[in-house]
Tab-separated table of C-alpha atoms and ligand atoms in Angstrom:
chain	number	residue	atom	x	y	z
A	1	MET	CA	-2.378	6.523	21.826
A	2	LYS	CA	-3.966	6.994	18.495
A	3	LEU	CA	-3.179	4.628	15.426
A	4	THR	CA	-4.421	6.657	11.873
A	5	ILE	CA	-5.398	3.597	9.232
A	6	LEU	CA	-5.189	4.912	5.558
A	7	HIS	CA	-7.829	2.810	3.040
A	8	LEU	CA	-6.192	3.195	-0.333
A	9	TYR	CA	-8.545	3.006	-2.974
A	10	PRO	CA	-12.072	1.732	-1.303
A	11	ASP	CA	-13.877	2.482	-4.001
A	12	LEU	CA	-11.924	1.036	-6.379
A	13	LEU	CA	-10.576	-2.135	-4.465
A	14	ASN	CA	-12.978	-3.715	-1.769
A	15	LEU	CA	-13.649	-6.973	-3.113
A	16	TYR	CA	-14.566	-9.409	-0.891
A	17	GLY	CA	-15.163	-6.959	2.237
A	18	ASP	CA	-11.288	-6.131	2.365
A	19	ARG	CA	-12.971	-2.955	4.726
A	20	GLY	CA	-13.266	-5.720	7.644
A	21	ASN	CA	-9.709	-5.517	8.058
A	22	ILE	CA	-10.274	-2.459	9.221
A	23	GLN	CA	-12.670	-2.990	11.220
A	24	CYS	CA	-11.083	-5.311	12.556
A	25	MET	CA	-8.030	-3.088	13.606
A	26	ALA	CA	-9.679	-0.504	15.163
A	27	MET	CA	-11.422	-2.606	17.089
A	28	ARG	CA	-8.571	-4.488	18.576
A	29	CYS	CA	-6.795	-0.943	18.970
A	30	ARG	CA	-10.114	0.302	20.956
A	31	TRP	CA	-10.817	-2.636	22.861
A	32	ARG	CA	-6.826	-1.510	24.012
A	33	GLY	CA	-7.708	2.124	24.942
A	34	ILE	CA	-5.855	3.072	22.075
A	35	GLU	CA	-7.793	5.638	19.544
A	36	ALA	CA	-8.187	3.943	15.907
A	37	GLU	CA	-8.687	7.067	12.878
A	38	VAL	CA	-9.843	5.680	9.561
A	39	LEU	CA	-8.860	7.943	6.957
A	40	GLU	CA	-10.799	6.503	3.449
A	41	CYS	CA	-8.943	8.025	-0.037
A	42	CYS	CA	-10.891	7.347	-3.009
A	43	SER	CA	-9.589	7.177	-6.645
A	44	GLY	CA	-9.830	11.289	-6.856
A	45	ASP	CA	-8.197	12.196	-3.213
A	46	ARG	CA	-4.267	12.412	-2.956
A	47	PRO	CA	-3.129	10.265	0.044
A	48	ASP	CA	-1.402	11.947	2.618
A	49	PHE	CA	0.719	9.108	3.727
A	50	ALA	CA	2.385	11.301	6.608
A	51	ARG	CA	-0.628	11.021	8.873
A	52	ALA	CA	-0.828	7.265	8.101
A	53	ASP	CA	0.270	4.135	10.457
A	54	ILE	CA	-0.971	1.695	8.410
A	55	VAL	CA	-1.897	1.585	5.111
A	56	LEU	CA	-4.327	-0.985	3.088
A	57	LEU	CA	-4.527	-1.563	-0.514
A	58	GLY	CA	-7.357	-4.240	-0.722
A	59	GLY	CA	-8.369	-6.440	-3.770
A	60	GLY	CA	-9.369	-5.858	-6.976
A	61	SER	CA	-10.865	-7.145	-10.370
A	62	ASP	CA	-8.764	-7.164	-13.298
A	63	ARG	CA	-10.395	-3.756	-14.703
A	64	GLU	CA	-10.373	-2.521	-11.716
A	65	GLN	CA	-6.586	-3.095	-10.918
A	66	GLN	CA	-6.200	-1.641	-14.770
A	67	ILE	CA	-7.635	1.668	-13.544
A	68	VAL	CA	-5.578	2.113	-9.652
A	69	CYS	CA	-2.695	1.237	-11.869
A	70	SER	CA	-2.321	5.220	-13.144
A	71	LYS	CA	-3.471	6.269	-9.596
A	72	LEU	CA	-0.917	3.994	-7.938
A	73	LEU	CA	2.186	5.332	-10.186
A	74	GLU	CA	1.431	9.000	-9.360
A	75	ILE	CA	1.666	8.491	-5.503
A	76	ARG	CA	4.539	5.541	-5.863
A	77	ASP	CA	7.792	7.880	-4.647
A	78	ASP	CA	5.513	9.306	-1.772
A	79	PHE	CA	4.773	5.357	-1.370
A	80	HIS	CA	7.768	4.018	-1.770
A	81	ALA	CA	8.686	6.465	0.795
A	82	TYR	CA	6.515	5.274	3.022
A	83	VAL	CA	7.442	1.671	2.667
A	84	GLU	CA	11.059	2.039	2.821
A	85	ASP	CA	10.581	4.390	6.468
A	86	GLY	CA	9.357	0.763	7.932
A	87	GLY	CA	5.390	1.950	7.580
A	88	THR	CA	2.772	-0.452	7.983
A	89	LEU	CA	1.424	-1.688	4.882
A	90	LEU	CA	-1.509	-4.685	4.148
A	91	ALA	CA	-1.442	-5.604	0.752
A	92	VAL	CA	-4.310	-8.156	-0.678
A	93	CYS	CA	-5.004	-10.257	-3.505
A	94	GLY	CA	-5.234	-7.368	-6.268
A	95	GLY	CA	-3.459	-4.708	-4.118
A	96	TYR	CA	-0.560	-7.074	-3.684
A	97	GLN	CA	0.338	-8.048	-7.038
A	98	LEU	CA	0.260	-4.154	-7.655
A	99	LEU	CA	3.113	-3.912	-5.320
A	100	GLY	CA	5.008	-5.451	-7.792
A	101	HIS	CA	6.913	-4.883	-10.802
A	102	TYR	CA	3.869	-5.649	-13.014
A	103	TYR	CA	0.956	-8.285	-13.538
A	104	ASP	CA	0.804	-9.326	-17.391
A	105	THR	CA	-2.789	-10.144	-18.326
A	106	ALA	CA	-4.622	-11.317	-21.809
A	107	GLN	CA	-5.417	-7.901	-22.286
A	108	GLY	CA	-2.106	-6.287	-21.403
A	109	ARG	CA	0.506	-5.318	-18.903
A	110	ILE	CA	-0.781	-4.019	-15.730
A	111	ARG	CA	2.073	-2.278	-14.245
A	112	GLY	CA	3.368	-2.214	-10.613
A	113	LEU	CA	4.756	-0.135	-7.976
A	114	SER	CA	8.077	-1.975	-7.753
A	115	LEU	CA	8.278	-1.482	-4.364
A	116	VAL	CA	8.568	-5.633	-3.951
A	117	ASP	CA	10.387	-7.833	-6.401
A	118	LEU	CA	7.843	-9.651	-6.841
A	119	ARG	CA	5.997	-10.406	-10.826
A	120	THR	CA	2.836	-11.442	-11.523
A	121	VAL	CA	1.280	-13.680	-14.449
A	122	GLN	CA	-1.980	-14.881	-15.255
A	123	GLY	CA	-2.629	-18.520	-15.841
A	124	SER	CA	-5.782	-20.709	-16.001
A	125	PRO	CA	-7.760	-22.479	-14.188
A	126	ARG	CA	-8.388	-19.234	-11.270
A	127	LEU	CA	-6.264	-20.917	-7.937
A	128	ILE	CA	-9.622	-20.944	-5.703
A	129	SER	CA	-9.479	-22.322	-2.383
A	130	ASN	CA	-9.553	-22.249	1.330
A	131	VAL	CA	-5.976	-21.700	2.496
A	132	VAL	CA	-3.959	-22.623	5.621
A	133	LEU	CA	-0.299	-21.420	6.380
A	134	GLU	CA	1.616	-22.115	8.902
A	135	SER	CA	5.207	-19.719	9.044
A	136	ASP	CA	7.705	-19.072	11.447
A	137	ASP	CA	6.547	-15.519	12.523
A	138	PHE	CA	3.455	-16.566	14.345
A	139	PRO	CA	2.506	-18.689	16.936
A	140	TYR	CA	-0.193	-20.633	15.486
A	141	GLU	CA	-2.088	-21.298	12.142
A	142	ILE	CA	-2.600	-18.416	9.390
A	143	VAL	CA	-6.129	-19.330	7.711
A	144	GLY	CA	-8.371	-17.791	4.970
A	145	PHE	CA	-9.824	-17.885	0.797
A	146	GLU	CA	-7.969	-17.253	-2.036
A	147	ASN	CA	-9.192	-16.387	-5.431
A	148	HIS	CA	-6.810	-15.460	-8.113
A	149	GLY	CA	-5.753	-15.781	-11.422
A	150	GLY	CA	-2.318	-14.276	-11.542
A	151	ARG	CA	0.796	-16.969	-10.530
A	152	THR	CA	2.635	-14.571	-8.803
A	153	PHE	CA	7.063	-15.181	-8.206
A	154	THR	CA	9.711	-13.192	-6.153
A	155	GLY	CA	12.692	-12.550	-7.697
A	156	ALA	CA	15.537	-14.957	-7.635
A	157	GLU	CA	17.951	-12.579	-5.561
A	158	SER	CA	15.235	-10.848	-3.899
A	159	GLY	CA	15.212	-12.106	-0.353
A	160	LEU	CA	12.061	-11.974	0.576
A	161	ARG	CA	10.532	-14.088	3.223
A	162	PRO	CA	6.926	-15.339	2.629
A	163	LEU	CA	4.013	-14.922	4.538
A	164	GLY	CA	3.642	-18.498	5.346
A	165	ARG	CA	4.439	-22.195	4.006
A	166	VAL	CA	1.473	-23.525	2.300
A	167	LEU	CA	-0.069	-26.417	4.676
A	168	TYR	CA	-3.847	-25.992	2.394
A	169	GLY	CA	-4.812	-24.036	-0.682
A	170	TYR	CA	-2.790	-22.484	-3.512
A	171	GLY	CA	-0.280	-20.055	-2.563
A	172	ASN	CA	1.685	-17.476	-4.409
A	173	ASN	CA	1.345	-19.910	-7.897
A	174	GLY	CA	0.277	-23.203	-6.703
A	175	ARG	CA	3.877	-24.169	-7.509
A	176	ASP	CA	6.672	-23.384	-4.959
A	177	GLY	CA	4.227	-23.923	-1.957
A	178	MET	CA	4.474	-20.212	-0.445
A	179	GLU	CA	2.424	-17.476	0.336
A	180	GLY	CA	2.294	-14.058	0.591
A	181	ILE	CA	5.413	-12.148	1.425
A	182	LEU	CA	6.525	-10.296	4.168
A	183	TYR	CA	9.373	-6.904	3.529
A	184	LYS	CA	10.253	-4.793	6.416
A	185	ASN	CA	6.495	-4.186	7.892
A	186	VAL	CA	4.916	-4.973	4.710
A	187	ILE	CA	2.194	-8.026	4.783
A	188	GLY	CA	1.406	-8.733	0.806
A	189	THR	CA	-0.986	-11.766	0.380
A	190	TYR	CA	-3.979	-13.708	-1.731
A	191	LEU	CA	-5.762	-14.387	1.678
A	192	HIS	CA	-8.965	-12.055	1.144
A	193	GLY	CA	-12.440	-10.537	2.933
A	194	PRO	CA	-11.936	-11.234	6.354
A	195	LEU	CA	-8.236	-11.908	6.858
A	196	LEU	CA	-7.414	-10.542	9.939
A	197	PRO	CA	-10.670	-11.304	12.215
A	198	LYS	CA	-9.805	-15.082	11.347
A	199	ASN	CA	-6.153	-14.046	12.400
A	200	PRO	CA	-6.095	-11.658	15.192
A	201	HIS	CA	-2.599	-12.883	15.671
A	202	VAL	CA	-1.759	-11.427	12.228
A	203	CYS	CA	-4.058	-8.322	13.007
A	204	ASP	CA	-1.732	-7.865	16.054
A	205	ARG	CA	0.953	-7.671	14.446
A	206	LEU	CA	0.275	-5.213	12.018
A	207	LEU	CA	-0.716	-2.704	14.831
A	208	ARG	CA	2.730	-3.624	16.742
A	209	THR	CA	4.637	-2.636	13.739
A	210	ALA	CA	2.969	0.811	13.171
A	211	LEU	CA	2.773	1.479	17.256
A	212	GLU	CA	6.564	1.015	17.414
A	213	ARG	CA	7.172	3.040	14.363
A	214	ARG	CA	4.781	5.897	16.098
A	215	TYR	CA	5.999	5.768	19.795
A	216	GLY	CA	9.105	3.497	19.859
A	217	ALA	CA	7.526	1.138	21.900
A	218	ALA	CA	4.669	-1.359	21.484
A	219	GLU	CA	3.038	-2.988	24.525
A	220	LEU	CA	-0.516	-4.864	23.318
A	221	SER	CA	-2.349	-5.667	25.763
A	222	PRO	CA	-3.426	-9.545	25.467
A	223	LEU	CA	-7.436	-9.602	24.694
A	224	ASP	CA	-9.659	-12.715	25.614
A	225	ASP	CA	-9.707	-14.098	22.076
A	226	ARG	CA	-11.548	-17.792	22.567
A	227	GLN	CA	-13.785	-17.689	20.127
A	228	GLU	CA	-10.922	-16.024	17.193
A	229	ARG	CA	-8.814	-19.372	18.289
A	230	ALA	CA	-11.719	-21.740	18.139
A	231	ALA	CA	-12.696	-20.355	15.035
A	232	ASN	CA	-9.357	-20.972	13.474
A	233	ARG	CA	-9.162	-24.136	14.617
A	234	ALA	CA	-11.750	-25.638	13.611
A	235	ILE	CA	-10.812	-24.140	10.057
A	236	VAL	CA	-7.386	-25.860	10.633
A	237	ARG	CA	-8.892	-29.125	11.737
A	238	ARG	CA	-11.344	-28.979	9.094
A	239	PHE	CA	-8.884	-29.282	6.353
A	240	LEU	CA	-5.942	-30.494	7.550
A	241	ASN	CA	-7.466	-33.312	10.220
A	242	ARG	CA	-5.208	-32.070	13.124
B	1	LIG	N1	-7.791	-10.220	-10.761
B	1	LIG	C1	-6.551	-10.309	-10.089
B	1	LIG	C2	-6.445	-11.886	-10.541
B	1	LIG	O1	-7.428	-12.823	-10.706
B	1	LIG	C3	-6.887	-10.169	-8.715
B	1	LIG	C4	-8.018	-10.779	-7.818
B	1	LIG	C5	-8.272	-10.649	-6.380
B	1	LIG	O2	-8.532	-9.257	-5.851
B	1	LIG	N2	-9.395	-11.035	-5.863
B	1	LIG	O3	-5.713	-12.329	-10.138
């Protein structure tokens, strides 16, 4: 078995080392005897969604998002077809914002892909915090770090589920207590950097949905996650006293 991971625009969207998420996915495949291939699609290249099992769209500054926006709009139809066909996607922060209709900044509107019913508006101050989430979709807490000026709102009729409820931190907009979105096999989130190493349960969900789509079934053998679980627990204890 093999999974192909497509990293979109790592030359522009790689804030706080989002690339670590690729390494985590690849290693958790290889530890289970599943081959993992990583394709990097830089800003001059055309991505081949037909080959991809998992796509990562990372975070970026407002300036980088503005540059990447026109590139994304050129590939919008292929990207949309991939998502609607159940393609697995992890979109982080700046990449998450670009899944929606737009991101309004003081410098103007950055158009998004309209793959999901989201709108983002820049606000002040920046929302910077460690984060702890709980979610019925995951067996234990999701922990991470957020740093964004944008406030993201889901459309009233969108039917989008959040990635999790905020127990600590700000989340999508600092108001409604929700963080991220789940849509088909898409995870969108403001949680940056080593999201997946800190949350192997989130990584395995991405691997599972990708394997199911490619092979019709997913057998993920358990890994020894004692250290990852202990690190996750330590964050939960530190910020929630529980
Ligand atoms: N530029 C966006 C914001 O500040 C996203 C930043 C990021 O990816 N950290 O809201």
